[in-house]
Amino acid sequence: RVLVAPDKFKATLSAGEVVTTIALELQAAGHLVDGLPLADGGDGTIDVVLDHGFEGRETPTVDGHGRPRTGVIAWRGDEAIVEMAQACGLATVIDLVPDPWRASSLGLGLAARAALDAGASSVTLALGGSASIDGGVGLLEGLGFTVLDRRGRQVTPDLAGLVKVHAIESREVGGVWRVLVDVSNPLVGAQGAVRVFGPQKGLPPRDLPRVSAAMCRWASLLERVFAIEIVSTSGGGAAGGVAAAARAALGASIESGAEYVAGLTRLRERVHAAEVVVTGEGAFDHQSFGGKAPGLVIDIAREIGRPVYVVAGVSGLAEGEWRSRGVAGVITCSDLAGSSQAARREPGFWLRAAAAQLAERLTPSS
């Protein structure tokens, strides 16, 4: 009995597609498969929660560059979940040249505001897969906060606006708030939102000092206005600082997205029921153990005493590194295809090849 519990292969295959592909090869080899698509607050979180007791409802919002789009809010009673990746994340602006100065979290704020207006008393913001490093200025403006420059004019809801921020006019929002994160980075510092995530969003090295200084000023302003310490809060740098803004302005708790999904899907029980566990993601590396779903699966399997295998697009870990984590084997599409570029061109084909190789390893020879 094999539990197949991967995250998505980002920008190529959804977690559900990964489960289906691996399951077909394992079943063809005679194995019983329990398929469980996972997420950790990033892309695909809405898809997972909709399979576990939530109902999806569409809402108008804007993408990561402010273009109108239709978002989806997941509902269970008066509890709402909004996924940033789906509303205004990197996937929504993949057709555009990266522009970190214009990218915004506004769409997340608008969708969250719609959830409140529709009667939500509890709102969860799933923050992985973001396109922006605006410190959460867009989120707050979408929720109705007024963020001003030195001349008393409202700033734009993006990084260009963040560097001009001078004041915040607070307002009462209401509701119980939670943010789900897949990283533990603080808002500022060497491991903060700008230094770590800025380059990933296209911010050139020459702009890092200026933007880092602006983020420090923003952090101080949040602390002063809302009387809360957020500079060193673990996870505050998630989604380019959105987590810190939500913690300060909304009183949101910052929680592990992987742990939340694990509880919702009864992941530990299903690992217990399996004889072998398979997980995976597009890039298996050191970050996988810093709040990502596959890292949690591996830790749970090791704790319970189940062998765990990883099927990934590419691996950045040496064999000694993943073996020290308790992983029994790693199979990558890039190794089979000859390069990561070749694997990305035909992700479904090479994932099937990787799954077939896994099936061979798990099937006793006659």
Coordinates of C-alpha atoms in Angstrom, one line a residue:
R1 CA 0.0 0.0 0.0
V2 CA 1.6 3.2 -1.2
L3 CA 0.7 6.7 -0.2
V4 CA 1.4 9.2 -3.0
A5 CA 1.4 12.7 -1.4
P6 CA 3.2 15.3 -3.5
D7 CA 3.0 19.0 -4.0
K8 CA 2.6 20.5 -7.5
F9 CA 5.5 20.7 -10.0
K10 CA 5.4 24.5 -10.2
A11 CA 4.5 25.9 -13.6
T12 CA 4.2 22.4 -15.2
L13 CA 1.9 20.0 -13.3
S14 CA -0.7 20.3 -10.5
A15 CA -0.4 18.1 -7.5
G16 CA -3.5 16.2 -8.7
E17 CA -1.8 15.6 -12.0
V18 CA 1.3 14.4 -10.3
V19 CA -0.7 12.0 -8.1
T20 CA -2.6 10.6 -11.1
T21 CA 0.5 10.0 -13.2
I22 CA 2.5 8.3 -10.4
A23 CA -0.6 6.2 -9.3
L24 CA -1.2 4.8 -12.7
E25 CA 2.3 3.4 -13.0
L26 CA 2.3 2.0 -9.4
Q27 CA -1.1 0.4 -9.9
A28 CA 0.0 -1.1 -13.2
A29 CA 2.8 -2.8 -11.2
G30 CA 0.2 -4.2 -8.7
H31 CA 0.5 -1.7 -5.9
L32 CA -2.5 -0.3 -3.9
V33 CA -2.3 3.4 -4.0
D34 CA -3.8 6.1 -1.8
G35 CA -3.5 9.4 -3.7
L36 CA -3.3 12.6 -1.7
P37 CA -2.5 15.9 -3.5
L38 CA -0.9 18.4 -1.1
A39 CA -0.1 22.1 -0.8
D40 CA 1.5 24.4 1.7
G41 CA -0.2 27.7 1.2
G42 CA 1.0 28.3 -2.3
D43 CA -0.4 27.4 -5.7
G44 CA -3.0 24.6 -5.5
T45 CA -4.0 25.3 -1.9
I46 CA -7.6 26.2 -3.0
D47 CA -7.8 23.0 -5.1
V48 CA -6.8 20.9 -2.1
V49 CA -9.2 22.5 0.4
L50 CA -12.1 22.2 -2.1
D51 CA -11.5 18.4 -2.0
H52 CA -11.8 18.4 1.8
G53 CA -15.0 20.1 2.8
F54 CA -14.9 23.6 1.3
E55 CA -17.0 25.0 -1.4
G56 CA -15.7 27.4 -4.1
R57 CA -17.3 30.7 -5.0
E58 CA -16.1 33.1 -7.7
T59 CA -15.3 36.7 -6.9
P60 CA -14.0 39.6 -9.0
T61 CA -10.4 40.7 -8.2
V62 CA -7.3 41.8 -10.0
D63 CA -4.1 39.9 -10.9
G64 CA -0.6 40.7 -9.9
H65 CA -0.4 43.7 -12.2
G66 CA -3.9 45.0 -11.5
R67 CA -5.7 43.5 -14.5
P68 CA -9.3 42.4 -13.8
R69 CA -9.7 38.6 -13.2
T70 CA -12.0 36.2 -11.5
G71 CA -10.7 34.7 -8.2
V72 CA -12.1 31.8 -6.1
I73 CA -12.8 32.0 -2.4
A74 CA -13.1 28.6 -0.6
W75 CA -16.0 28.6 2.0
R76 CA -16.9 26.3 4.9
G77 CA -19.7 27.9 6.8
D78 CA -18.6 31.4 7.6
E79 CA -14.9 30.5 7.2
A80 CA -13.2 31.7 4.0
I81 CA -9.8 30.9 2.5
V82 CA -8.2 33.1 -0.2
E83 CA -5.2 31.9 -2.1
M84 CA -2.8 34.6 -3.1
A85 CA -1.3 32.6 -5.9
Q86 CA -4.7 32.1 -7.5
A87 CA -5.8 35.7 -7.0
C88 CA -2.7 37.8 -7.8
G89 CA 0.3 35.5 -7.7
L90 CA 3.2 34.9 -10.1
A91 CA 1.1 32.5 -12.2
T92 CA -1.4 35.4 -13.0
V93 CA 1.4 37.5 -14.6
I94 CA 3.4 34.8 -16.3
D95 CA 2.5 36.3 -19.7
L96 CA 4.3 39.6 -18.8
V97 CA 7.9 40.6 -18.4
P98 CA 8.7 40.5 -14.6
D99 CA 8.3 43.9 -13.1
P100 CA 8.7 43.9 -9.3
W101 CA 8.0 47.6 -9.1
R102 CA 4.4 47.2 -10.4
A103 CA 3.6 43.8 -9.0
S104 CA 1.0 44.0 -6.2
S105 CA -0.8 42.2 -3.5
L106 CA -3.9 44.3 -4.1
G107 CA -5.9 41.4 -5.6
L108 CA -5.5 39.5 -2.3
G109 CA -6.9 42.4 -0.4
L110 CA -9.9 42.8 -2.8
A111 CA -10.7 39.1 -2.5
A112 CA -10.4 39.2 1.2
R113 CA -12.7 42.3 1.4
A114 CA -15.2 40.4 -0.7
A115 CA -15.1 37.5 1.7
L116 CA -15.8 39.9 4.6
D117 CA -18.7 41.5 2.7
A118 CA -20.2 38.1 2.0
G119 CA -20.3 37.3 5.7
A120 CA -17.0 35.7 6.6
S121 CA -16.1 35.9 10.3
S122 CA -12.8 34.0 9.8
V123 CA -10.5 34.7 6.8
T124 CA -7.4 32.6 6.0
L125 CA -4.9 34.0 3.5
A126 CA -2.7 31.4 1.8
L127 CA 0.4 33.3 0.8
G128 CA 2.7 31.1 -1.3
G129 CA 3.4 31.8 -5.0
S130 CA 3.3 35.5 -4.8
A131 CA 4.4 37.9 -7.5
S132 CA 5.1 41.0 -5.4
I133 CA 7.4 42.4 -2.7
D134 CA 5.2 45.3 -1.8
G135 CA 5.3 44.7 2.0
G136 CA 1.5 44.1 2.0
V137 CA 0.7 47.7 0.9
G138 CA -1.6 46.3 -1.8
L139 CA -3.3 43.9 0.7
L140 CA -4.1 46.8 3.1
E141 CA -5.3 49.2 0.4
G142 CA -7.5 46.4 -1.0
L143 CA -9.0 46.0 2.5
G144 CA -9.7 49.8 2.7
F145 CA -6.7 51.1 4.6
T146 CA -5.3 54.4 3.5
V147 CA -1.5 54.4 2.9
L148 CA -0.1 57.8 2.3
D149 CA 3.1 59.5 1.1
R150 CA 4.7 62.6 2.7
R151 CA 2.3 64.9 0.8
G152 CA -0.7 63.1 2.1
R153 CA -1.5 61.3 -1.2
Q154 CA -2.4 57.7 -1.4
V155 CA 0.5 55.6 -2.7
T156 CA 0.1 53.0 -5.5
P157 CA -0.5 49.5 -4.1
D158 CA 2.9 48.1 -5.2
L159 CA 6.7 48.4 -4.6
A160 CA 6.8 51.8 -6.2
G161 CA 4.3 52.9 -3.6
L162 CA 6.1 51.2 -0.7
V163 CA 9.2 53.2 -1.2
K164 CA 7.1 56.4 -0.8
V165 CA 5.1 55.4 2.3
H166 CA 5.0 57.9 5.2
A167 CA 1.7 57.1 7.0
I168 CA -1.1 54.6 7.5
E169 CA -4.6 55.6 8.4
S170 CA -5.9 52.7 10.4
R171 CA -9.4 51.3 10.2
E172 CA -11.4 48.6 11.9
V173 CA -11.7 45.5 9.7
G174 CA -13.2 42.8 11.9
G175 CA -13.0 39.1 11.7
V176 CA -10.5 36.5 12.8
W177 CA -7.4 36.4 10.5
R178 CA -4.8 33.7 9.8
V179 CA -2.1 33.6 7.2
L180 CA -0.6 30.3 5.9
V181 CA 3.1 30.5 4.9
D182 CA 5.6 28.1 3.4
V183 CA 8.7 30.0 4.6
S184 CA 10.1 31.2 8.0
N185 CA 11.9 34.3 6.7
P186 CA 11.4 37.5 8.8
L187 CA 10.3 40.8 7.2
V188 CA 13.8 42.5 7.1
G189 CA 17.4 41.6 7.4
A190 CA 19.8 39.3 5.5
Q191 CA 17.1 36.6 5.3
G192 CA 14.2 39.0 4.9
A193 CA 11.7 39.6 2.2
V194 CA 13.7 41.9 0.0
R195 CA 17.1 40.2 0.1
V196 CA 15.8 36.6 -0.4
F197 CA 12.7 37.1 -2.5
G198 CA 13.4 40.3 -4.4
P199 CA 15.8 38.7 -6.9
Q200 CA 13.3 35.9 -7.4
K201 CA 10.7 38.5 -8.5
G202 CA 13.1 40.2 -10.9
L203 CA 14.5 43.0 -8.6
P204 CA 18.0 43.8 -9.9
P205 CA 21.0 43.8 -7.4
R206 CA 21.4 47.6 -7.7
D207 CA 17.9 48.2 -6.2
L208 CA 18.4 45.9 -3.2
P209 CA 19.8 48.6 -0.8
R210 CA 17.1 51.1 -1.6
V211 CA 14.2 48.6 -1.3
S212 CA 15.7 47.1 1.8
A213 CA 15.8 50.5 3.4
A214 CA 12.2 51.2 2.4
M215 CA 11.1 47.8 3.9
C216 CA 12.8 48.7 7.2
R217 CA 10.9 52.0 7.3
W218 CA 7.7 50.2 6.5
A219 CA 8.4 47.7 9.3
S220 CA 8.9 50.6 11.8
L221 CA 5.7 52.3 10.6
L222 CA 3.7 49.1 11.1
E223 CA 5.1 48.6 14.6
R224 CA 4.4 52.3 15.5
V225 CA 0.8 52.4 14.1
F226 CA -0.4 49.1 15.3
A227 CA 1.7 48.8 18.5
I228 CA 3.1 45.3 17.7
E229 CA 6.6 43.9 17.2
I230 CA 6.8 42.3 13.8
V231 CA 10.4 43.0 12.6
S232 CA 11.8 39.6 13.6
T233 CA 8.5 37.6 13.5
S234 CA 9.1 34.2 11.9
G235 CA 7.4 34.0 8.6
G236 CA 6.7 37.8 8.4
G237 CA 8.7 38.0 5.2
A238 CA 6.4 35.6 3.4
A239 CA 4.8 36.8 0.1
G240 CA 7.1 39.8 0.0
G241 CA 6.1 41.0 3.5
V242 CA 2.3 40.4 3.2
A243 CA 2.4 38.2 6.3
A244 CA 3.9 40.9 8.5
A245 CA 1.4 43.5 7.3
A246 CA -1.5 41.1 8.0
R247 CA 0.0 40.3 11.5
A248 CA 0.3 44.0 12.3
A249 CA -2.9 45.5 10.8
L250 CA -5.3 42.5 11.1
G251 CA -3.9 40.7 14.2
A252 CA -3.5 37.6 12.0
S253 CA -1.7 34.5 13.3
I254 CA 1.1 33.3 11.1
E255 CA 0.9 29.5 10.7
S256 CA 2.5 26.8 8.6
G257 CA 0.6 26.1 5.4
A258 CA 1.9 22.6 5.2
E259 CA 0.8 21.8 8.8
Y260 CA -2.7 23.3 8.1
V261 CA -3.1 21.1 5.0
A262 CA -1.7 18.1 6.8
G263 CA -4.4 18.5 9.5
L264 CA -7.2 19.0 7.0
T265 CA -6.2 16.0 4.9
R266 CA -5.4 13.7 7.8
L267 CA -1.9 13.2 6.4
R268 CA -0.5 11.6 9.5
E269 CA -3.2 9.0 9.6
R270 CA -2.7 8.2 6.0
V271 CA 1.1 7.8 6.4
H272 CA 0.4 5.4 9.3
A273 CA -1.9 3.3 7.0
A274 CA 0.7 3.1 4.3
E275 CA 3.6 0.7 3.9
V276 CA 5.6 3.1 1.6
V277 CA 5.3 6.9 1.1
V278 CA 6.0 8.8 -2.1
T279 CA 6.2 12.6 -2.2
G280 CA 7.6 15.2 -4.6
E281 CA 7.7 18.6 -6.1
G282 CA 9.2 20.5 -9.0
A283 CA 12.5 21.4 -7.2
F284 CA 13.6 19.2 -4.3
D285 CA 16.3 21.1 -2.4
H286 CA 17.1 22.6 1.0
Q287 CA 14.0 24.8 0.9
S288 CA 11.9 21.7 0.8
F289 CA 12.6 21.3 4.5
G290 CA 11.9 25.0 5.4
G291 CA 8.1 24.8 5.5
K292 CA 7.2 23.0 2.2
A293 CA 4.8 20.2 2.0
P294 CA 7.2 17.5 0.8
G295 CA 9.6 18.2 3.7
L296 CA 6.7 17.7 6.2
V297 CA 5.7 14.4 4.5
I298 CA 9.3 13.2 4.8
D299 CA 9.5 14.2 8.5
I300 CA 6.2 12.5 9.3
A301 CA 7.2 9.3 7.4
R302 CA 10.5 9.2 9.2
E303 CA 8.8 9.8 12.6
I304 CA 6.3 7.0 12.0
G305 CA 8.9 4.6 10.5
R306 CA 7.8 4.4 6.8
P307 CA 10.2 4.4 3.9
V308 CA 9.7 7.5 1.8
Y309 CA 10.7 8.2 -1.8
V310 CA 10.9 11.5 -3.7
V311 CA 9.9 12.0 -7.3
A312 CA 10.9 15.5 -8.4
G313 CA 11.5 17.6 -11.5
V314 CA 15.1 18.4 -10.3
S315 CA 17.0 17.8 -7.1
G316 CA 19.5 20.2 -5.6
L317 CA 20.6 17.8 -2.8
A318 CA 23.4 15.3 -2.8
E319 CA 22.6 11.7 -2.0
G320 CA 24.2 12.1 1.5
E321 CA 22.0 15.1 2.2
W322 CA 18.7 13.4 1.4
R323 CA 19.7 10.1 3.0
S324 CA 20.5 12.0 6.2
R325 CA 16.9 13.2 6.2
G326 CA 15.6 9.6 6.0
V327 CA 14.7 9.5 2.3
A328 CA 15.1 6.1 0.8
G329 CA 15.5 7.2 -2.8
V330 CA 15.2 10.2 -5.2
I331 CA 14.2 10.0 -8.8
T332 CA 14.2 13.2 -11.0
C333 CA 12.7 13.9 -14.3
S334 CA 15.7 16.0 -15.2
D335 CA 18.1 13.1 -14.8
L336 CA 16.0 10.9 -17.0
A337 CA 15.5 13.6 -19.6
G338 CA 19.1 14.6 -19.7
S339 CA 18.4 18.2 -18.5
S340 CA 15.9 20.3 -16.6
Q341 CA 15.0 22.1 -19.8
A342 CA 14.2 18.9 -21.6
A343 CA 12.1 17.7 -18.7
R344 CA 10.1 20.9 -18.6
R345 CA 9.3 20.7 -22.3
E346 CA 7.5 17.3 -21.7
P347 CA 6.8 17.2 -18.0
G348 CA 4.0 14.6 -18.2
F349 CA 6.2 12.2 -20.3
W350 CA 9.2 12.4 -18.0
L351 CA 7.1 12.2 -14.9
R352 CA 5.6 8.9 -16.2
A353 CA 9.2 7.7 -16.9
A354 CA 10.2 8.6 -13.3
A355 CA 7.1 6.9 -11.9
A356 CA 7.8 3.7 -13.9
Q357 CA 11.3 3.6 -12.5
L358 CA 9.9 4.1 -9.0
A359 CA 7.5 1.2 -9.6
E360 CA 10.4 -1.0 -10.6
R361 CA 12.2 -0.2 -7.4
L362 CA 9.1 -1.0 -5.3
T363 CA 8.2 -4.2 -7.1
P364 CA 10.0 -7.3 -5.9
S365 CA 11.7 -9.2 -8.6
S366 CA 10.3 -12.7 -9.3

